[in-house]
Amino acid sequence: IDKYGNRSEIDVCYGLLRKYYIECKDYSNKPVPLEDVAKFKQVLELNNIPIKRGIFITTSTYVPRAKTIGIKTIDGKQLIRYERKANFIVFLRFIGYILFFTYIYYLSTIYNSNDSSEVCIFCQTIRKDLHNLFNQPIIID
């Protein structure tokens, strides 16, 4: 509800400390008109939301002037690029988890082995890595 008592609808609101407000339109046959983006901008202003926190997303395109009124606009092509980038990041995280758990398994096999020289080499490597990381001597028992 804005400062005049009118109810305004914003499609998506996300963020904990810094909130962003998103308006979504699915115009498959025509570009988003300036009026729709201007209306969203007005809704943000009436609710005392900074314009920089507004994002307008569509599956199609925008009329040229709609991109110039201060609202961040994302068209269909940009949306596909963001989706591909997000999928790639998910893939990288998956690979990271696999590497992490493989490393944990490797550590468990070293500590469970009877060869103390492997453990000593491992401890020396970890000590060196921690020293480089924190730039201070680390004592490992």
PDB file of C-alpha atoms in Angstrom, residues 13-117:
ATOM      1  CA  CYS A  13      10.566  -8.894  -4.161  1.00  0.00           C
ATOM      2  CA  TYR A  14      13.878 -10.494  -3.176  1.00  0.00           C
ATOM      3  CA  GLY A  15      16.857  -9.762  -0.969  1.00  0.00           C
ATOM      4  CA  LEU A  16      17.469  -9.656   2.754  1.00  0.00           C
ATOM      5  CA  LEU A  17      19.415  -6.489   3.439  1.00  0.00           C
ATOM      6  CA  ARG A  18      19.024  -4.886   0.036  1.00  0.00           C
ATOM      7  CA  LYS A  19      15.641  -5.591  -1.524  1.00  0.00           C
ATOM      8  CA  TYR A  20      15.028  -5.596  -5.278  1.00  0.00           C
ATOM      9  CA  TYR A  21      11.622  -5.310  -6.881  1.00  0.00           C
ATOM     10  CA  ILE A  22      10.820  -7.048 -10.154  1.00  0.00           C
ATOM     11  CA  GLU A  23       7.993  -6.616 -12.627  1.00  0.00           C
ATOM     12  CA  CYS A  24       7.538  -9.448 -15.159  1.00  0.00           C
ATOM     13  CA  LYS A  25       5.703  -9.301 -18.496  1.00  0.00           C
ATOM     14  CA  ASP A  26       5.238 -12.039 -21.076  1.00  0.00           C
ATOM     15  CA  TYR A  27       4.576 -10.215 -24.344  1.00  0.00           C
ATOM     16  CA  SER A  28       5.446 -12.782 -26.977  1.00  0.00           C
ATOM     17  CA  ASN A  29       4.072 -10.916 -30.017  1.00  0.00           C
ATOM     18  CA  LYS A  30       4.899  -7.284 -29.250  1.00  0.00           C
ATOM     19  CA  PRO A  31       7.513  -5.199 -27.437  1.00  0.00           C
ATOM     20  CA  VAL A  32       6.813  -3.841 -23.967  1.00  0.00           C
ATOM     21  CA  PRO A  33       5.446  -0.297 -24.320  1.00  0.00           C
ATOM     22  CA  LEU A  34       6.880   2.709 -22.494  1.00  0.00           C
ATOM     23  CA  GLU A  35       3.643   3.028 -20.491  1.00  0.00           C
ATOM     24  CA  ASP A  36       4.178  -0.311 -18.702  1.00  0.00           C
ATOM     25  CA  VAL A  37       7.732   0.539 -17.635  1.00  0.00           C
ATOM     26  CA  ALA A  38       6.685   4.071 -16.632  1.00  0.00           C
ATOM     27  CA  LYS A  39       3.820   2.646 -14.561  1.00  0.00           C
ATOM     28  CA  PHE A  40       6.249   0.352 -12.722  1.00  0.00           C
ATOM     29  CA  LYS A  41       8.553   3.304 -12.097  1.00  0.00           C
ATOM     30  CA  GLN A  42       5.626   5.264 -10.672  1.00  0.00           C
ATOM     31  CA  VAL A  43       4.674   2.361  -8.379  1.00  0.00           C
ATOM     32  CA  LEU A  44       8.234   2.300  -7.036  1.00  0.00           C
ATOM     33  CA  GLU A  45       8.193   6.067  -6.442  1.00  0.00           C
ATOM     34  CA  LEU A  46       4.800   5.981  -4.689  1.00  0.00           C
ATOM     35  CA  ASN A  47       6.105   3.280  -2.342  1.00  0.00           C
ATOM     36  CA  ASN A  48       9.333   5.203  -1.594  1.00  0.00           C
ATOM     37  CA  ILE A  49      11.456   2.529  -3.288  1.00  0.00           C
ATOM     38  CA  PRO A  50      14.640   3.730  -5.016  1.00  0.00           C
ATOM     39  CA  ILE A  51      14.417   3.414  -8.808  1.00  0.00           C
ATOM     40  CA  LYS A  52      17.778   1.606  -8.849  1.00  0.00           C
ATOM     41  CA  ARG A  53      16.127  -1.277  -7.000  1.00  0.00           C
ATOM     42  CA  GLY A  54      13.552  -1.872  -9.731  1.00  0.00           C
ATOM     43  CA  ILE A  55      14.007  -4.466 -12.489  1.00  0.00           C
ATOM     44  CA  PHE A  56      11.605  -4.966 -15.385  1.00  0.00           C
ATOM     45  CA  ILE A  57      11.836  -8.377 -17.099  1.00  0.00           C
ATOM     46  CA  THR A  58      10.136  -9.543 -20.277  1.00  0.00           C
ATOM     47  CA  THR A  59      10.360 -12.514 -22.620  1.00  0.00           C
ATOM     48  CA  SER A  60      10.143 -10.214 -25.644  1.00  0.00           C
ATOM     49  CA  THR A  61      11.764  -6.807 -26.266  1.00  0.00           C
ATOM     50  CA  TYR A  62      11.149  -3.177 -25.333  1.00  0.00           C
ATOM     51  CA  VAL A  63      10.275  -0.147 -27.382  1.00  0.00           C
ATOM     52  CA  PRO A  64      13.494   1.936 -27.533  1.00  0.00           C
ATOM     53  CA  ARG A  65      12.288   4.690 -25.186  1.00  0.00           C
ATOM     54  CA  ALA A  66      11.274   2.215 -22.461  1.00  0.00           C
ATOM     55  CA  LYS A  67      14.931   1.430 -21.793  1.00  0.00           C
ATOM     56  CA  THR A  68      15.830   5.059 -21.049  1.00  0.00           C
ATOM     57  CA  ILE A  69      13.670   5.990 -18.040  1.00  0.00           C
ATOM     58  CA  GLY A  70      15.959   4.694 -15.279  1.00  0.00           C
ATOM     59  CA  ILE A  71      14.572   1.221 -14.636  1.00  0.00           C
ATOM     60  CA  LYS A  72      16.881  -1.732 -15.305  1.00  0.00           C
ATOM     61  CA  THR A  73      15.351  -3.687 -18.169  1.00  0.00           C
ATOM     62  CA  ILE A  74      16.035  -7.308 -19.098  1.00  0.00           C
ATOM     63  CA  ASP A  75      14.681  -8.569 -22.418  1.00  0.00           C
ATOM     64  CA  GLY A  76      14.214 -12.132 -23.665  1.00  0.00           C
ATOM     65  CA  LYS A  77      17.732 -12.490 -25.073  1.00  0.00           C
ATOM     66  CA  GLN A  78      19.341 -11.247 -21.852  1.00  0.00           C
ATOM     67  CA  LEU A  79      17.082 -13.557 -19.868  1.00  0.00           C
ATOM     68  CA  ILE A  80      18.327 -16.574 -21.856  1.00  0.00           C
ATOM     69  CA  ARG A  81      21.947 -15.514 -21.243  1.00  0.00           C
ATOM     70  CA  TYR A  82      21.310 -15.173 -17.502  1.00  0.00           C
ATOM     71  CA  GLU A  83      19.647 -18.593 -17.452  1.00  0.00           C
ATOM     72  CA  ARG A  84      22.637 -20.205 -19.194  1.00  0.00           C
ATOM     73  CA  LYS A  85      25.021 -18.468 -16.806  1.00  0.00           C
ATOM     74  CA  ALA A  86      23.008 -19.682 -13.804  1.00  0.00           C
ATOM     75  CA  ASN A  87      23.037 -23.251 -15.130  1.00  0.00           C
ATOM     76  CA  PHE A  88      26.812 -23.051 -15.599  1.00  0.00           C
ATOM     77  CA  ILE A  89      27.254 -21.799 -12.023  1.00  0.00           C
ATOM     78  CA  VAL A  90      25.142 -24.691 -10.720  1.00  0.00           C
ATOM     79  CA  PHE A  91      27.346 -27.070 -12.721  1.00  0.00           C
ATOM     80  CA  LEU A  92      30.520 -25.524 -11.266  1.00  0.00           C
ATOM     81  CA  ARG A  93      29.160 -25.837  -7.745  1.00  0.00           C
ATOM     82  CA  PHE A  94      28.361 -29.496  -8.389  1.00  0.00           C
ATOM     83  CA  ILE A  95      31.936 -30.097  -9.577  1.00  0.00           C
ATOM     84  CA  GLY A  96      33.197 -28.223  -6.501  1.00  0.00           C
ATOM     85  CA  TYR A  97      31.194 -30.493  -4.199  1.00  0.00           C
ATOM     86  CA  ILE A  98      32.554 -33.571  -5.938  1.00  0.00           C
ATOM     87  CA  LEU A  99      36.127 -32.302  -5.565  1.00  0.00           C
ATOM     88  CA  PHE A 100      35.556 -31.370  -1.922  1.00  0.00           C
ATOM     89  CA  PHE A 101      34.160 -34.760  -0.951  1.00  0.00           C
ATOM     90  CA  THR A 102      36.868 -36.523  -2.942  1.00  0.00           C
ATOM     91  CA  TYR A 103      39.442 -34.524  -0.972  1.00  0.00           C
ATOM     92  CA  ILE A 104      37.730 -35.430   2.319  1.00  0.00           C
ATOM     93  CA  TYR A 105      37.816 -39.098   1.301  1.00  0.00           C
ATOM     94  CA  TYR A 106      41.507 -38.736   0.437  1.00  0.00           C
ATOM     95  CA  LEU A 107      42.202 -37.222   3.853  1.00  0.00           C
ATOM     96  CA  SER A 108      40.395 -40.041   5.604  1.00  0.00           C
ATOM     97  CA  THR A 109      42.449 -42.645   3.727  1.00  0.00           C
ATOM     98  CA  ILE A 110      45.709 -40.901   4.659  1.00  0.00           C
ATOM     99  CA  TYR A 111      44.811 -40.690   8.337  1.00  0.00           C
ATOM    100  CA  ASN A 112      43.678 -44.305   8.347  1.00  0.00           C
ATOM    101  CA  SER A 113      46.852 -45.599   6.695  1.00  0.00           C
ATOM    102  CA  ASN A 114      49.630 -47.166   8.738  1.00  0.00           C
ATOM    103  CA  ASP A 115      52.411 -45.374   6.865  1.00  0.00           C
ATOM    104  CA  SER A 116      53.369 -42.461   9.113  1.00  0.00           C
ATOM    105  CA  SER A 117      55.503 -40.833   6.414  1.00  0.00           C
TER     106      SER A 117
END
